[in-house]
Amino acid sequence: MPVMTARSRTEKHRASTPLELFFDLCFVVAVAQAGARLVHAVAEGHALTGIGSYAAVFFAIWWAWVNFSWFASAYDTDDPLYRVVTLVQITGVLVLAAGVPRAFDAGDWTVVVIGYVVMRLALTSQWLRAAHCTQDGERRVALRYAVGISVVQLGWIAMLLVPAESRGARTAAFVVLVLAELSVPALAERDRSTSWHPHHIGERYGLFTIIVLGETIAAATVAVQEAVYEQDALGELLPIAAGGLLIVFSAWWIYFAVPIHDYLRGSREAFIWGYGHFLIFGSAAAIGAGIEVAVEEAVGKAHVPDTVAAAAVTLPSALFLLTVWALHARHFKRDFAEQLSLPVAALAILACTFAGGWAVFAAGLVAAATVAVGELLSRRPAVAG
């Protein structure tokens, strides 16, 4: 068995591998399932319940992806054993995706938890392999990860024993287990950091953002296509389609406006930045679900007011802008005017909620204007002193 040792943080030309890209694409299957059920819940007038279930499912998807990506940044050996274990993790997310409809519709999380535990235990075996091949502090970090992940998985399995009717108890258990999951990296790396690569991590998160935004475009396209075919409602749908495209294009532009690897200098910055991407990924995927809801409302298939359908787009769009600003854009702004652009844009997009059938198009125009303003402000000469 080849030795699994840490890769250098200063390694040149550290890029995502074909296996990592395949891993991302398979995870988007689960994201698509969660988005589809969110559309159904909101369109049927169960927005709060749907959002709660969506957040829970998305956490499982996101957290498994995050843990794999950071481990791979430090220990990717790309040998046969590593590849096989990664494929097992992919199998786990496909099992999770298969359980998403039942989790949303019937509150039965058994299949979702099984898929999640498969992913997490597969990663545990990777950490045990790293511990076997390393020594001293590096070995202790790997063992802490392996033990921490394993213990929390026992908690997820135990949660299934709580009766589905006891929603309060299940919700409390879920929150505790989420906090436990989030604490494992901080505890494992409390006195020594793994050798994750800043450029590689920045690229990995950027690629997943692109894939999620691409899934948003695909979902919205299918919704518009079906509505046009079934309802011949092109006039009502063109503003939604145009606005949705402007929002997604602008989201891509804004996210990649700064070279984030220059900011990821240590574990403290990296943890905050990495954890915060739960909101970036989740809101990006939810934009697509919101566009689907807006389409269904426009053709009379969704049983919700037009403001609710508009909010399904404007709320995640505003959240995306605010989170991107808070996590890394603000660290590269030169003055107050540049700092204000994204927060003001987020508020303006929220105000578009009340623009009736033109809400999505208006939000798209605001997003596009935000990009234009940002470009103009960034091209000004720097003020001396």
GROMACS .gro file of C-alpha atoms in nm:
model
  385
    1MET     CA    1   0.000   0.000   0.000
    2PRO     CA    2   0.149   0.339  -0.098
    3VAL     CA    3   0.235   0.573   0.187
    4MET     CA    4  -0.016   0.854   0.256
    5THR     CA    5   0.180   1.158   0.371
    6ALA     CA    6   0.089   1.525   0.370
    7ARG     CA    7   0.139   1.727   0.054
    8SER     CA    8   0.328   2.055   0.066
    9ARG     CA    9   0.126   2.373   0.121
   10THR     CA   10   0.359   2.551  -0.122
   11GLU     CA   11   0.333   2.287  -0.395
   12LYS     CA   12   0.336   2.443  -0.741
   13HIS     CA   13   0.050   2.399  -0.990
   14ARG     CA   14  -0.178   2.233  -0.731
   15ALA     CA   15  -0.504   2.192  -0.922
   16SER     CA   16  -0.825   1.991  -0.884
   17THR     CA   17  -0.800   1.635  -1.010
   18PRO     CA   18  -1.041   1.454  -1.245
   19LEU     CA   19  -1.158   1.247  -0.946
   20GLU     CA   20  -1.241   1.563  -0.751
   21LEU     CA   21  -1.438   1.700  -1.045
   22PHE     CA   22  -1.628   1.372  -1.077
   23PHE     CA   23  -1.693   1.384  -0.703
   24ASP     CA   24  -1.843   1.734  -0.737
   25LEU     CA   25  -2.071   1.638  -1.024
   26CYS     CA   26  -2.213   1.343  -0.832
   27PHE     CA   27  -2.281   1.564  -0.532
   28VAL     CA   28  -2.484   1.801  -0.750
   29VAL     CA   29  -2.729   1.514  -0.805
   30ALA     CA   30  -2.817   1.539  -0.436
   31VAL     CA   31  -2.831   1.920  -0.458
   32ALA     CA   32  -3.078   1.890  -0.747
   33GLN     CA   33  -3.298   1.652  -0.547
   34ALA     CA   34  -3.306   1.890  -0.250
   35GLY     CA   35  -3.387   2.184  -0.479
   36ALA     CA   36  -3.669   1.997  -0.650
   37ARG     CA   37  -3.835   1.913  -0.319
   38LEU     CA   38  -3.793   2.272  -0.201
   39VAL     CA   39  -3.979   2.389  -0.513
   40HIS     CA   40  -4.261   2.146  -0.439
   41ALA     CA   41  -4.288   2.255  -0.074
   42VAL     CA   42  -4.292   2.629  -0.151
   43ALA     CA   43  -4.532   2.592  -0.444
   44GLU     CA   44  -4.773   2.401  -0.221
   45GLY     CA   45  -4.766   2.670   0.046
   46HIS     CA   46  -4.534   2.494   0.292
   47ALA     CA   47  -4.238   2.728   0.263
   48LEU     CA   48  -4.115   2.719   0.624
   49THR     CA   49  -4.124   2.340   0.646
   50GLY     CA   50  -3.959   2.310   0.307
   51ILE     CA   51  -3.681   2.553   0.395
   52GLY     CA   52  -3.609   2.362   0.716
   53SER     CA   53  -3.588   2.029   0.536
   54TYR     CA   54  -3.380   2.185   0.258
   55ALA     CA   55  -3.132   2.329   0.508
   56ALA     CA   56  -3.099   1.992   0.683
   57VAL     CA   57  -3.040   1.797   0.362
   58PHE     CA   58  -2.807   2.061   0.225
   59PHE     CA   59  -2.600   2.049   0.543
   60ALA     CA   60  -2.540   1.677   0.496
   61ILE     CA   61  -2.436   1.729   0.132
   62TRP     CA   62  -2.222   2.034   0.202
   63TRP     CA   63  -2.046   1.902   0.509
   64ALA     CA   64  -1.946   1.573   0.345
   65TRP     CA   65  -1.815   1.767   0.045
   66VAL     CA   66  -1.623   2.011   0.266
   67ASN     CA   67  -1.455   1.737   0.467
   68PHE     CA   68  -1.350   1.545   0.157
   69SER     CA   69  -1.215   1.858  -0.012
   70TRP     CA   70  -0.998   1.968   0.281
   71PHE     CA   71  -0.869   1.616   0.337
   72ALA     CA   72  -0.785   1.582  -0.031
   73SER     CA   73  -0.606   1.916  -0.029
   74ALA     CA   74  -0.367   1.777   0.231
   75TYR     CA   75  -0.348   1.402   0.160
   76ASP     CA   76  -0.459   1.321  -0.195
   77THR     CA   77  -0.235   1.031  -0.306
   78ASP     CA   78  -0.455   0.941  -0.606
   79ASP     CA   79  -0.360   0.575  -0.576
   80PRO     CA   80  -0.608   0.286  -0.629
   81LEU     CA   81  -0.707   0.260  -0.262
   82TYR     CA   82  -0.768   0.634  -0.233
   83ARG     CA   83  -0.979   0.626  -0.550
   84VAL     CA   84  -1.188   0.332  -0.432
   85VAL     CA   85  -1.263   0.495  -0.096
   86THR     CA   86  -1.360   0.818  -0.275
   87LEU     CA   87  -1.597   0.622  -0.500
   88VAL     CA   88  -1.755   0.477  -0.185
   89GLN     CA   89  -1.819   0.834  -0.068
   90ILE     CA   90  -1.982   0.908  -0.403
   91THR     CA   91  -2.202   0.602  -0.354
   92GLY     CA   92  -2.303   0.741  -0.017
   93VAL     CA   93  -2.418   1.072  -0.162
   94LEU     CA   94  -2.622   0.891  -0.428
   95VAL     CA   95  -2.792   0.690  -0.151
   96LEU     CA   96  -2.856   1.018   0.032
   97ALA     CA   97  -3.005   1.170  -0.283
   98ALA     CA   98  -3.240   0.873  -0.320
   99GLY     CA   99  -3.373   0.938   0.030
  100VAL     CA  100  -3.436   1.310  -0.014
  101PRO     CA  101  -3.799   1.286  -0.142
  102ARG     CA  102  -3.907   1.066   0.148
  103ALA     CA  103  -3.731   1.290   0.399
  104PHE     CA  104  -3.919   1.595   0.267
  105ASP     CA  105  -4.257   1.432   0.214
  106ALA     CA  106  -4.282   1.187   0.504
  107GLY     CA  107  -4.018   1.302   0.753
  108ASP     CA  108  -3.837   0.969   0.713
  109TRP     CA  109  -3.464   1.042   0.727
  110THR     CA  110  -3.346   0.681   0.737
  111VAL     CA  111  -3.207   0.659   0.383
  112VAL     CA  112  -3.054   1.009   0.406
  113VAL     CA  113  -2.874   0.918   0.729
  114ILE     CA  114  -2.754   0.585   0.585
  115GLY     CA  115  -2.605   0.762   0.284
  116TYR     CA  116  -2.448   1.027   0.504
  117VAL     CA  117  -2.293   0.774   0.741
  118VAL     CA  118  -2.148   0.581   0.445
  119MET     CA  119  -1.976   0.899   0.326
  120ARG     CA  120  -1.845   0.988   0.669
  121LEU     CA  121  -1.716   0.644   0.761
  122ALA     CA  122  -1.539   0.618   0.426
  123LEU     CA  123  -1.361   0.944   0.508
  124THR     CA  124  -1.280   0.806   0.854
  125SER     CA  125  -1.091   0.521   0.689
  126GLN     CA  126  -0.887   0.779   0.499
  127TRP     CA  127  -0.794   0.954   0.822
  128LEU     CA  128  -0.696   0.620   0.979
  129ARG     CA  129  -0.476   0.552   0.678
  130ALA     CA  130  -0.313   0.894   0.719
  131ALA     CA  131  -0.257   0.821   1.089
  132HIS     CA  132  -0.095   0.488   1.003
  133CYS     CA  133   0.148   0.655   0.761
  134THR     CA  134   0.246   0.958   0.974
  135GLN     CA  135   0.398   1.028   1.313
  136ASP     CA  136   0.380   1.255   1.616
  137GLY     CA  137   0.159   1.567   1.581
  138GLU     CA  138   0.036   1.486   1.234
  139ARG     CA  139  -0.069   1.139   1.348
  140ARG     CA  140  -0.256   1.283   1.649
  141VAL     CA  141  -0.454   1.518   1.424
  142ALA     CA  142  -0.553   1.231   1.195
  143LEU     CA  143  -0.661   1.014   1.489
  144ARG     CA  144  -0.865   1.297   1.639
  145TYR     CA  145  -1.048   1.334   1.311
  146ALA     CA  146  -1.113   0.960   1.287
  147VAL     CA  147  -1.242   0.932   1.643
  148GLY     CA  148  -1.448   1.251   1.628
  149ILE     CA  149  -1.620   1.163   1.302
  150SER     CA  150  -1.694   0.808   1.418
  151VAL     CA  151  -1.850   0.920   1.747
  152VAL     CA  152  -2.076   1.172   1.575
  153GLN     CA  153  -2.195   0.906   1.327
  154LEU     CA  154  -2.315   0.699   1.621
  155GLY     CA  155  -2.518   1.002   1.720
  156TRP     CA  156  -2.683   1.025   1.375
  157ILE     CA  157  -2.775   0.658   1.388
  158ALA     CA  158  -2.917   0.704   1.739
  159MET     CA  159  -3.126   0.999   1.616
  160LEU     CA  160  -3.319   0.758   1.393
  161LEU     CA  161  -3.445   0.586   1.709
  162VAL     CA  162  -3.630   0.902   1.811
  163PRO     CA  163  -3.994   0.865   1.696
  164ALA     CA  164  -4.077   1.072   1.388
  165GLU     CA  165  -4.374   1.217   1.578
  166SER     CA  166  -4.136   1.376   1.831
  167ARG     CA  167  -4.032   1.658   1.600
  168GLY     CA  168  -3.904   1.876   1.882
  169ALA     CA  169  -3.672   1.605   2.012
  170ARG     CA  170  -3.548   1.524   1.660
  171THR     CA  171  -3.485   1.891   1.586
  172ALA     CA  172  -3.290   1.932   1.910
  173ALA     CA  173  -3.086   1.619   1.836
  174PHE     CA  174  -3.016   1.743   1.484
  175VAL     CA  175  -2.889   2.080   1.609
  176VAL     CA  176  -2.663   1.914   1.867
  177LEU     CA  177  -2.519   1.676   1.607
  178VAL     CA  178  -2.460   1.958   1.358
  179LEU     CA  179  -2.267   2.149   1.623
  180ALA     CA  180  -2.072   1.832   1.703
  181GLU     CA  181  -1.983   1.784   1.336
  182LEU     CA  182  -1.869   2.145   1.303
  183SER     CA  183  -1.653   2.118   1.615
  184VAL     CA  184  -1.453   1.814   1.499
  185PRO     CA  185  -1.208   2.008   1.274
  186ALA     CA  186  -1.149   2.277   1.537
  187LEU     CA  187  -1.078   2.015   1.804
  188ALA     CA  188  -0.867   1.797   1.578
  189GLU     CA  189  -0.652   2.087   1.463
  190ARG     CA  190  -0.635   2.279   1.790
  191ASP     CA  191  -0.256   2.258   1.812
  192ARG     CA  192  -0.157   2.168   1.456
  193SER     CA  193  -0.310   2.244   1.117
  194THR     CA  194  -0.328   2.004   0.825
  195SER     CA  195  -0.130   2.108   0.517
  196TRP     CA  196  -0.422   2.222   0.302
  197HIS     CA  197  -0.323   2.421  -0.005
  198PRO     CA  198  -0.469   2.779  -0.033
  199HIS     CA  199  -0.478   2.785  -0.414
  200HIS     CA  200  -0.625   2.436  -0.430
  201ILE     CA  201  -0.893   2.509  -0.169
  202GLY     CA  202  -0.986   2.835  -0.340
  203GLU     CA  203  -1.022   2.652  -0.670
  204ARG     CA  204  -1.224   2.368  -0.517
  205TYR     CA  205  -1.478   2.604  -0.363
  206GLY     CA  206  -1.492   2.808  -0.682
  207LEU     CA  207  -1.557   2.501  -0.895
  208PHE     CA  208  -1.839   2.383  -0.670
  209THR     CA  209  -1.991   2.731  -0.684
  210ILE     CA  210  -1.984   2.712  -1.065
  211ILE     CA  211  -2.144   2.367  -1.062
  212VAL     CA  212  -2.422   2.479  -0.825
  213LEU     CA  213  -2.491   2.788  -1.036
  214GLY     CA  214  -2.497   2.564  -1.344
  215GLU     CA  215  -2.753   2.341  -1.174
  216THR     CA  216  -2.958   2.653  -1.105
  217ILE     CA  217  -2.959   2.744  -1.475
  218ALA     CA  218  -3.048   2.388  -1.574
  219ALA     CA  219  -3.339   2.367  -1.329
  220ALA     CA  220  -3.476   2.703  -1.435
  221THR     CA  221  -3.444   2.615  -1.804
  222VAL     CA  222  -3.641   2.294  -1.758
  223ALA     CA  223  -3.911   2.481  -1.566
  224VAL     CA  224  -3.949   2.744  -1.839
  225GLN     CA  225  -3.943   2.480  -2.111
  226GLU     CA  226  -4.219   2.276  -1.949
  227ALA     CA  227  -4.431   2.582  -1.882
  228VAL     CA  228  -4.401   2.707  -2.241
  229TYR     CA  229  -4.481   2.362  -2.378
  230GLU     CA  230  -4.779   2.304  -2.153
  231GLN     CA  231  -4.920   2.655  -2.108
  232ASP     CA  232  -4.795   2.858  -2.405
  233ALA     CA  233  -4.710   3.136  -2.159
  234LEU     CA  234  -4.399   3.280  -2.319
  235GLY     CA  235  -4.496   3.641  -2.248
  236GLU     CA  236  -4.521   3.583  -1.873
  237LEU     CA  237  -4.204   3.374  -1.858
  238LEU     CA  238  -3.960   3.585  -2.059
  239PRO     CA  239  -3.906   3.841  -1.778
  240ILE     CA  240  -3.849   3.560  -1.529
  241ALA     CA  241  -3.603   3.380  -1.757
  242ALA     CA  242  -3.413   3.700  -1.839
  243GLY     CA  243  -3.403   3.812  -1.477
  244GLY     CA  244  -3.291   3.469  -1.359
  245LEU     CA  245  -3.005   3.463  -1.609
  246LEU     CA  246  -2.892   3.810  -1.504
  247ILE     CA  247  -2.892   3.704  -1.139
  248VAL     CA  248  -2.690   3.387  -1.204
  249PHE     CA  249  -2.443   3.560  -1.437
  250SER     CA  250  -2.395   3.838  -1.183
  251ALA     CA  251  -2.352   3.589  -0.899
  252TRP     CA  252  -2.070   3.422  -1.092
  253TRP     CA  253  -1.904   3.755  -1.169
  254ILE     CA  254  -1.922   3.880  -0.812
  255TYR     CA  255  -1.796   3.557  -0.656
  256PHE     CA  256  -1.487   3.543  -0.876
  257ALA     CA  257  -1.404   3.914  -0.859
  258VAL     CA  258  -1.126   3.861  -0.602
  259PRO     CA  259  -0.839   3.608  -0.573
  260ILE     CA  260  -0.940   3.446  -0.246
  261HIS     CA  261  -0.624   3.237  -0.200
  262ASP     CA  262  -0.443   3.558  -0.101
  263TYR     CA  263  -0.676   3.585   0.200
  264LEU     CA  264  -0.653   3.222   0.318
  265ARG     CA  265  -0.332   3.262   0.516
  266GLY     CA  266  -0.415   3.055   0.825
  267SER     CA  267  -0.663   2.814   0.979
  268ARG     CA  268  -0.869   3.084   1.152
  269GLU     CA  269  -0.949   3.265   0.828
  270ALA     CA  270  -0.993   2.935   0.647
  271PHE     CA  271  -1.242   2.792   0.898
  272ILE     CA  272  -1.465   3.100   0.892
  273TRP     CA  273  -1.447   3.125   0.514
  274GLY     CA  274  -1.506   2.753   0.460
  275TYR     CA  275  -1.795   2.723   0.706
  276GLY     CA  276  -1.961   3.034   0.566
  277HIS     CA  277  -1.990   2.868   0.228
  278PHE     CA  278  -2.285   2.673   0.360
  279LEU     CA  279  -2.483   2.992   0.298
  280ILE     CA  280  -2.315   3.064  -0.036
  281PHE     CA  281  -2.373   2.716  -0.179
  282GLY     CA  282  -2.717   2.683  -0.024
  283SER     CA  283  -2.840   3.021  -0.146
  284ALA     CA  284  -2.694   2.968  -0.495
  285ALA     CA  285  -2.883   2.641  -0.529
  286ALA     CA  286  -3.198   2.795  -0.381
  287ILE     CA  287  -3.200   3.067  -0.649
  288GLY     CA  288  -3.273   2.798  -0.907
  289ALA     CA  289  -3.550   2.655  -0.693
  290GLY     CA  290  -3.693   3.004  -0.653
  291ILE     CA  291  -3.696   3.063  -1.028
  292GLU     CA  292  -3.890   2.738  -1.069
  293VAL     CA  293  -4.144   2.857  -0.811
  294ALA     CA  294  -4.177   3.192  -0.992
  295VAL     CA  295  -4.237   3.008  -1.319
  296GLU     CA  296  -4.503   2.785  -1.164
  297GLU     CA  297  -4.676   3.084  -1.006
  298ALA     CA  298  -4.676   3.273  -1.337
  299VAL     CA  299  -4.859   2.989  -1.514
  300GLY     CA  300  -5.097   2.919  -1.225
  301LYS     CA  301  -4.947   2.593  -1.103
  302ALA     CA  302  -4.817   2.723  -0.768
  303HIS     CA  303  -5.068   2.797  -0.493
  304VAL     CA  304  -4.885   3.097  -0.346
  305PRO     CA  305  -4.915   3.478  -0.374
  306ASP     CA  306  -4.688   3.652  -0.624
  307THR     CA  307  -4.487   3.811  -0.341
  308VAL     CA  308  -4.403   3.465  -0.203
  309ALA     CA  309  -4.297   3.346  -0.548
  310ALA     CA  310  -4.082   3.657  -0.591
  311ALA     CA  311  -3.930   3.616  -0.244
  312ALA     CA  312  -3.827   3.262  -0.340
  313VAL     CA  313  -3.583   3.431  -0.580
  314THR     CA  314  -3.499   3.759  -0.410
  315LEU     CA  315  -3.426   3.619  -0.061
  316PRO     CA  316  -3.158   3.367  -0.168
  317SER     CA  317  -3.015   3.619  -0.417
  318ALA     CA  318  -2.976   3.880  -0.144
  319LEU     CA  319  -2.832   3.622   0.095
  320PHE     CA  320  -2.577   3.519  -0.168
  321LEU     CA  321  -2.458   3.877  -0.217
  322LEU     CA  322  -2.436   3.949   0.155
  323THR     CA  323  -2.248   3.628   0.231
  324VAL     CA  324  -1.999   3.672  -0.053
  325TRP     CA  325  -1.935   4.026   0.072
  326ALA     CA  326  -1.894   3.915   0.434
  327LEU     CA  327  -1.666   3.620   0.360
  328HIS     CA  328  -1.415   3.762   0.119
  329ALA     CA  329  -1.518   4.055  -0.101
  330ARG     CA  330  -1.499   4.305   0.186
  331HIS     CA  331  -1.136   4.215   0.253
  332PHE     CA  332  -1.039   4.352  -0.088
  333LYS     CA  333  -1.244   4.672  -0.089
  334ARG     CA  334  -1.049   4.997  -0.085
  335ASP     CA  335  -1.301   5.245   0.054
  336PHE     CA  336  -1.651   5.299   0.192
  337ALA     CA  337  -1.815   5.327  -0.151
  338GLU     CA  338  -1.682   4.986  -0.256
  339GLN     CA  339  -1.782   4.833   0.077
  340LEU     CA  340  -2.139   4.954   0.040
  341SER     CA  341  -2.204   4.820  -0.310
  342LEU     CA  342  -2.297   4.461  -0.226
  343PRO     CA  343  -2.497   4.528   0.095
  344VAL     CA  344  -2.695   4.804  -0.081
  345ALA     CA  345  -2.754   4.573  -0.378
  346ALA     CA  346  -2.884   4.303  -0.146
  347LEU     CA  347  -3.136   4.546   0.006
  348ALA     CA  348  -3.242   4.664  -0.340
  349ILE     CA  349  -3.298   4.306  -0.454
  350LEU     CA  350  -3.514   4.244  -0.146
  351ALA     CA  351  -3.719   4.552  -0.237
  352CYS     CA  352  -3.784   4.398  -0.580
  353THR     CA  353  -3.997   4.134  -0.405
  354PHE     CA  354  -4.292   4.374  -0.428
  355ALA     CA  355  -4.260   4.443  -0.801
  356GLY     CA  356  -4.529   4.189  -0.894
  357GLY     CA  357  -4.474   3.986  -1.210
  358TRP     CA  358  -4.161   4.188  -1.290
  359ALA     CA  359  -3.990   4.110  -0.957
  360VAL     CA  360  -3.736   3.859  -1.091
  361PHE     CA  361  -3.649   4.078  -1.389
  362ALA     CA  362  -3.606   4.382  -1.162
  363ALA     CA  363  -3.381   4.179  -0.930
  364GLY     CA  364  -3.177   4.073  -1.231
  365LEU     CA  365  -3.132   4.434  -1.339
  366VAL     CA  366  -3.016   4.526  -0.989
  367ALA     CA  367  -2.767   4.240  -0.988
  368ALA     CA  368  -2.630   4.340  -1.329
  369ALA     CA  369  -2.604   4.704  -1.221
  370THR     CA  370  -2.414   4.592  -0.913
  371VAL     CA  371  -2.154   4.425  -1.132
  372ALA     CA  372  -2.122   4.736  -1.347
  373VAL     CA  373  -2.086   4.965  -1.045
  374GLY     CA  374  -1.832   4.731  -0.888
  375GLU     CA  375  -1.622   4.731  -1.203
  376LEU     CA  376  -1.631   5.111  -1.229
  377LEU     CA  377  -1.536   5.157  -0.865
  378SER     CA  378  -1.251   4.905  -0.881
  379ARG     CA  379  -1.099   5.079  -1.185
  380ARG     CA  380  -1.064   5.415  -1.014
  381PRO     CA  381  -0.709   5.526  -0.937
  382ALA     CA  382  -0.605   5.443  -0.583
  383VAL     CA  383  -0.606   5.741  -0.346
  384ALA     CA  384  -0.259   5.813  -0.213
  385GLY     CA  385  -0.209   5.796   0.163
   0.00000   0.00000   0.00000
